[in-house]
Amino acid sequence: MTGPSWRCRPALIAAVWALAVPALRAASWAATFPGAAGQAISAVVPVEDGRHFVALAAPGTRAEGGRLLADGKEVAAKVFVDPVSRLVVFRATTTEAVPVPSLRAAAPLGSGFPVQAPDGGRGVTDGWVKQVGDKVLPLSLLKIRYTGAAPPPGTPLADGEGRVAAIACHIAGPGQGYALPVEVVRRVLDGVARDGAVAKAWLGLSLSPEAKTPQVQRVVDDSPASRAGVRVADVLLEIGGRPVEDYADAVNAFYFLRPATTVRMKVRRDGAEVAISVTPESAAK
Amino acid sequence: MKPTAEQIGNLLALKRHERPEEGYFEDFLVDFHRRRREEEVRKTGLAGVWTRFSSWVSGLGGAKWAYAGGVAYIGVMAALVLAPREGVPQGPAATPVNFPEAKPVAIPTPQQESKVEQLQDLDLRPSAQGNRGEQVF
């Protein structure tokens, strides 16, 4: 028996090419979140084992209703939400693992650090944002100055070695935006892996946003702070290795605390530095 | 020689008509009071003082009521000035005061309405509202 005739071979080759190329091309991933104005689209970053994807639910959308899409088709996935950062983790259940970019251990601290988006867009870090107007943010964001337009929320920003340093989260103006530092992504992924949720930590001490220094105003009785020996009028200096200079720094440091994980704090009391170990509880209690 | 009854009768008749010299009774009264005051002066102690005071008051006559009114007025004013008032220290304490151990307190924040809001999530829309006032972490 002979093979296809010479008149059929070109058509056969074209058919094979038409079928193979889509399979060889990497899938295009995205996430959508329902909102009052319809479905809001977010870029997606594959992480960890290639079956977890991180996206960002825009304010005003319902993060729990997010859908993971591959080439426009919904992929079955479990949804985990961090209500503070609005990062959403999809744990896909019916897809093959995809290539995963590596994550930096921490975002660059200084200004002028170059970052790049997958579409080629470039920018540089321009410091940190802790407060916008009279509103103190629940965690500090990176300021990015872009050479072109700011990328859409959820877009990963990588360093020169291709490691993800931040995820774009907010467009602040022409060529300017804010980004979630990679530490936030790690915090969310760790919470999902350990507890199946991103649990907020609670210490039982209060601060005043109006105060010039992060001074403890009140300690709740029988709270982790009380049991650790935190006292009223203690000035916070360092929390979990993060230096604290003002109220917003303290708020940012508190975000990274994990329930049942002991951290060391430094406070100034009566002119002397005092080291304290405190084990937060879950704020859900 | 024993006087006769007739001589005794004549002496008694003379005694009946006997009169003291002029001014004897006026001088006697003055002299009596003088002797009496001299005795009082010679007395010592509180009793003597009181006696002299009493005699002085008795000698004032109607002016003693003016003196009494003045003394009463002075007494009332003194009582009002020196009366203890609530919250006013009454002078050095008889016993030492043990002050409680000083406790550090947080610097109080201004009582005016707080403008700063604490966002609970990264919602940077202008309409987003955070919590005001003291925040518990």
XYZ file of C-alpha atoms in Angstrom:
422
model
C 0.000 0.000 0.000
C 1.397 3.333 -0.921
C 1.176 6.600 1.147
C -0.912 9.641 0.374
C -0.717 10.840 -3.135
C 1.507 13.753 -3.932
C -1.590 15.965 -4.396
C -2.759 15.294 -0.813
C 0.562 15.791 0.929
C 0.498 19.631 0.995
C -2.999 19.596 2.413
C -1.990 16.990 4.946
C 1.035 18.989 6.024
C -1.090 22.144 6.353
C -3.631 20.265 8.478
C -0.975 18.863 10.780
C 0.524 22.342 11.161
C -2.850 23.891 11.939
C -3.467 21.319 14.665
C 0.027 21.211 16.177
C 0.853 24.873 16.438
C -1.951 25.727 18.885
C -0.910 22.815 21.082
C 2.706 23.931 21.039
C 1.885 27.585 21.797
C 1.692 28.367 25.498
C -1.812 28.978 26.762
C -2.859 32.511 27.514
C -4.000 32.763 31.105
C -6.234 35.389 32.674
C -8.740 35.790 35.481
C -12.047 37.591 35.638
C -13.925 38.919 38.621
C -17.592 39.941 38.625
C -18.391 43.516 39.478
C -21.103 46.113 39.063
C -19.596 47.165 35.722
C -19.304 43.618 34.447
C -16.338 41.264 34.443
C -13.015 42.833 35.396
C -9.994 41.121 33.845
C -6.727 40.557 35.660
C -3.401 39.236 34.448
C -2.302 35.988 36.029
C 1.073 34.740 37.294
C 1.700 30.999 37.559
C 3.547 30.135 40.762
C 4.869 27.242 42.829
C 4.007 23.921 41.207
C 2.567 25.394 38.015
C -0.991 24.654 39.097
C -1.330 27.729 41.281
C -2.033 31.084 39.680
C -2.022 34.503 41.310
C -4.313 37.279 40.117
C -5.571 40.586 41.522
C -9.251 41.367 42.099
C -9.890 45.038 41.401
C -11.648 47.057 44.100
C -15.379 46.909 43.696
C -15.328 43.361 42.299
C -16.179 40.168 44.095
C -12.885 38.345 44.630
C -14.561 35.102 45.731
C -16.358 34.945 42.385
C -13.157 34.914 40.345
C -12.748 32.574 37.369
C -9.471 31.292 35.927
C -9.329 31.295 32.143
C -6.902 29.589 29.801
C -7.257 30.803 26.239
C -10.615 32.230 27.164
C -11.951 28.958 28.559
C -12.697 28.551 32.226
C -10.436 26.198 34.142
C -11.785 24.483 37.220
C -9.979 25.874 40.210
C -10.366 26.462 43.920
C -10.277 30.116 44.891
C -8.369 31.556 47.876
C -8.670 35.252 48.662
C -6.559 37.631 50.734
C -9.076 40.341 51.645
C -6.353 42.860 52.522
C -4.151 42.816 49.407
C -7.005 41.529 47.197
C -4.633 38.934 45.770
C -6.437 35.796 44.627
C -4.827 32.369 44.352
C -6.372 29.849 41.964
C -5.517 26.216 42.566
C -6.286 24.610 39.224
C -7.510 21.025 39.415
C -7.829 19.974 35.811
C -4.858 21.378 33.967
C -1.312 20.391 33.273
C 1.443 22.199 35.119
C 2.759 25.244 33.319
C 6.220 26.842 33.427
C 6.642 28.997 36.508
C 8.811 32.110 36.819
C 10.906 32.288 39.962
C 10.093 34.771 42.671
C 12.573 37.109 44.308
C 12.972 36.685 48.035
C 12.050 40.322 48.508
C 11.298 43.395 46.443
C 14.145 45.851 45.905
C 14.259 48.386 48.691
C 15.779 51.342 46.962
C 14.673 53.561 44.113
C 15.781 53.325 40.507
C 15.588 49.531 40.311
C 14.543 48.499 36.761
C 11.574 46.182 36.269
C 9.966 44.758 33.165
C 6.505 43.504 32.262
C 5.932 40.397 30.063
C 4.814 42.574 27.161
C 8.119 44.404 27.235
C 6.937 47.449 29.163
C 9.675 48.879 31.391
C 9.781 50.873 34.560
C 11.888 51.709 37.601
C 11.060 51.625 41.299
C 10.522 55.035 42.863
C 10.215 54.400 46.584
C 7.316 53.227 48.720
C 3.746 54.364 49.208
C 2.369 54.040 52.737
C -0.420 56.584 52.688
C -2.530 58.168 49.966
C -3.972 61.469 51.107
C -5.481 60.915 54.544
C -5.792 57.159 54.022
C -3.168 54.892 55.479
C -2.684 51.742 53.410
C -2.945 48.343 55.122
C 0.455 47.487 53.612
C 3.168 49.429 51.806
C 3.284 49.434 48.013
C 6.118 49.989 45.547
C 5.944 53.109 43.426
C 6.809 52.433 39.796
C 7.584 54.947 37.066
C 6.922 53.430 33.657
C 8.470 54.546 30.392
C 5.162 53.903 28.692
C 1.651 53.248 29.945
C 1.232 51.515 33.262
C 0.385 47.819 32.838
C -3.006 46.463 33.943
C -3.462 45.106 37.498
C -2.091 41.632 38.072
C 0.814 42.053 35.628
C 4.042 40.573 37.023
C 7.057 42.872 37.078
C 10.384 41.058 36.877
C 13.961 42.082 37.550
C 16.783 41.759 35.050
C 17.067 38.030 35.763
C 13.418 37.317 35.087
C 12.509 36.869 38.743
C 9.182 38.375 39.771
C 9.793 41.386 42.008
C 6.275 42.826 42.201
C 2.774 42.635 40.792
C 1.171 45.770 39.375
C -1.935 46.680 41.353
C -2.945 50.270 40.785
C -2.571 52.894 38.096
C -1.755 56.171 39.824
C -1.464 58.344 36.737
C 0.110 58.538 33.282
C 3.170 56.325 33.409
C 2.865 55.841 37.154
C 1.566 52.996 39.194
C 1.758 51.093 42.460
C 2.763 47.452 42.772
C 2.509 44.771 45.418
C 5.984 43.701 46.503
C 6.778 40.025 46.022
C 6.821 39.537 49.825
C 3.069 39.995 49.764
C 2.715 37.222 47.175
C 4.864 34.945 49.354
C 2.801 35.834 52.431
C -0.426 34.916 50.619
C 0.944 31.691 49.150
C 2.302 30.656 52.525
C -1.046 31.211 54.172
C -2.876 29.226 51.509
C -0.397 26.360 51.725
C -0.351 26.230 55.550
C -3.857 27.094 56.578
C -5.900 26.982 53.386
C -6.600 30.674 53.884
C -4.808 33.948 54.428
C -5.490 34.455 58.125
C -4.947 37.871 59.642
C -2.875 37.995 62.795
C -3.996 39.740 65.984
C -1.816 41.016 68.807
C -4.210 42.954 71.025
C -2.489 46.326 71.079
C -3.740 49.602 69.721
C -2.027 52.486 67.950
C -3.235 55.912 66.970
C -2.883 56.948 63.304
C -2.639 60.562 64.438
C 0.342 60.001 66.722
C 3.748 61.025 65.441
C 5.386 57.904 66.819
C 4.077 54.314 66.836
C 3.360 54.327 70.554
C 1.154 51.700 72.126
C -2.034 53.366 73.346
C -3.735 50.384 74.910
C -3.076 46.690 75.510
C -6.046 44.331 75.516
C -6.240 42.142 78.602
C -5.272 38.512 78.110
C -4.081 39.223 74.561
C -0.848 38.024 72.904
C 0.657 41.473 73.447
C -0.356 41.451 77.094
C 1.077 38.008 77.699
C 4.297 38.968 75.903
C 4.785 41.956 78.193
C 3.963 44.818 75.848
C 3.020 47.870 77.902
C 1.170 51.070 77.283
C 3.513 53.834 76.083
C 5.976 51.379 74.526
C 7.243 52.780 71.228
C 7.543 50.150 68.510
C 10.957 50.031 66.858
C 11.002 46.737 64.987
C 8.442 44.033 64.238
C 9.454 40.687 62.802
C 12.725 42.116 61.509
C 11.017 45.065 59.815
C 12.117 48.480 61.102
C 9.279 50.697 62.251
C 9.612 54.468 62.107
C 5.998 55.564 62.033
C 2.446 54.289 62.340
C 2.256 53.196 58.683
C 5.434 51.113 59.038
C 3.853 49.332 61.989
C 0.685 48.620 60.009
C 2.761 47.201 57.159
C 4.746 45.014 59.552
C 1.565 43.715 61.194
C 0.321 42.517 57.776
C 3.173 40.009 57.542
C 2.509 38.482 60.963
C 1.081 34.971 60.920
C -1.147 33.450 63.585
C 0.675 31.031 65.882
C 4.079 32.095 64.533
C 6.260 33.794 67.132
C 8.007 36.972 66.086
C 10.471 39.220 67.844
C 9.655 42.846 68.458
C 11.785 45.682 69.723
C 10.248 48.517 71.680
C 11.604 51.558 73.437
C 10.566 51.764 77.056
C 11.797 54.411 79.496
C 14.616 55.268 77.120
C 15.875 51.699 76.760
C 15.399 49.114 74.011
C 13.491 46.047 75.064
C 13.204 42.844 73.023
C 9.895 41.005 73.189
C 8.752 37.730 71.657
C 5.074 37.635 70.831
C 2.891 34.930 69.270
C -0.097 36.427 67.470
C -3.490 34.810 67.389
C -5.890 34.643 64.486
C -7.933 37.797 64.129
C -10.930 35.673 63.252
C -11.328 34.626 66.940
C -11.676 103.373 192.080
C -14.612 101.949 190.313
C -16.711 104.425 188.259
C -20.081 104.987 189.620
C -23.298 104.338 187.781
C -23.744 108.057 187.385
C -20.318 108.426 185.729
C -21.001 105.514 183.407
C -24.324 107.039 182.412
C -22.640 110.363 181.647
C -20.019 108.554 179.412
C -22.755 106.728 177.512
C -24.584 110.001 176.972
C -21.391 111.444 175.562
C -20.945 108.397 173.202
C -24.431 108.947 171.853
C -23.501 112.365 170.658
C -20.110 111.403 169.422
C -19.678 112.075 165.718
C -16.732 111.264 163.359
C -14.779 114.132 161.926
C -15.775 115.841 158.629
C -15.414 113.732 155.477
C -14.698 110.592 157.451
C -17.296 108.489 155.609
C -16.301 109.738 152.075
C -12.669 109.137 152.759
C -13.493 105.764 154.255
C -15.205 104.540 151.061
C -12.348 105.680 148.821
C -9.802 104.287 151.162
C -11.671 101.021 151.340
C -11.649 100.565 147.539
C -8.011 101.589 147.382
C -7.046 99.014 149.932
C -9.114 96.449 148.119
C -7.457 97.097 144.717
C -4.066 96.982 146.285
C -4.921 93.548 147.570
C -6.062 92.489 144.126
C -2.835 93.633 142.537
C -0.932 91.676 145.012
C -2.809 88.518 143.881
C -0.895 86.335 141.219
C -1.999 83.698 138.626
C -5.022 83.366 136.459
C -7.412 84.171 139.217
C -5.751 87.511 139.706
C -5.840 88.310 136.053
C -9.468 87.394 135.829
C -10.252 89.430 138.907
C -8.474 92.488 137.552
C -10.180 92.022 134.173
C -13.534 91.739 135.799
C -12.972 94.820 137.830
C -11.810 96.689 134.746
C -14.893 95.664 132.812
C -17.070 96.619 135.681
C -15.473 100.031 135.615
C -16.222 100.555 131.912
C -19.846 101.227 132.376
C -21.847 101.496 129.122
C -18.747 101.255 126.919
C -18.407 97.574 127.767
C -21.110 96.719 125.199
C -19.121 98.420 122.433
C -16.052 96.476 123.463
C -18.069 93.224 123.451
C -19.435 93.899 119.994
C -15.978 94.591 118.636
C -14.533 91.438 120.130
C -17.413 89.371 118.759
C -16.883 90.834 115.285
C -13.189 90.015 115.420
C -13.995 86.480 116.516
C -16.458 85.905 113.663
C -14.069 87.231 111.011
C -11.232 85.132 112.384
C -13.404 82.047 112.264
C -14.331 82.687 108.639
C -10.725 83.235 107.581
C -9.294 80.306 109.422
C -12.117 77.804 108.779
C -10.907 74.724 106.778
C -12.006 74.585 103.114
C -12.350 71.490 100.910
C -9.418 70.854 98.546
C -7.199 73.463 100.200
C -4.128 72.074 101.878
C -4.183 72.710 105.538
C -0.478 72.986 105.925
C 2.209 70.358 106.250
C 0.945 66.843 106.733
C 1.513 65.301 110.028
C 2.622 62.044 108.406
C 4.805 61.529 105.319
C 2.918 60.797 102.045
C 3.870 57.764 100.015
C 3.348 58.633 96.369
C 2.323 55.700 94.168
C 4.860 54.418 91.698
C 4.813 56.523 88.573
C 3.310 54.697 85.629
C 4.149 55.661 82.069
C 1.213 56.873 80.095
C 0.764 57.176 76.371
C 0.893 60.691 75.028
C -2.771 61.542 74.502
C -3.812 62.259 70.959
C -5.701 65.473 70.185
C -9.388 65.354 70.947
C -10.295 66.917 67.628
C -11.964 64.697 65.025
C -9.401 62.385 63.429
C -8.852 63.037 59.722
C -6.658 60.027 59.129
C -8.407 56.853 58.004
C -7.029 53.330 58.164
C -7.960 51.366 55.063
C -8.778 47.736 55.739
C -7.945 46.629 52.189
C -6.176 47.991 49.125
C -9.142 49.902 47.799
C -7.639 53.171 46.607
C -10.784 54.516 45.014
C -11.713 58.009 46.238
C -14.968 56.605 47.571
C -13.192 54.069 49.771
C -13.564 54.753 53.465
C -11.386 53.510 56.250
C -11.690 53.468 60.015
C -10.923 56.531 62.096
C -9.475 56.785 65.554
C -7.517 54.281 67.585
C -6.795 51.033 65.716
C -6.398 47.665 67.395
C -3.975 45.206 65.825
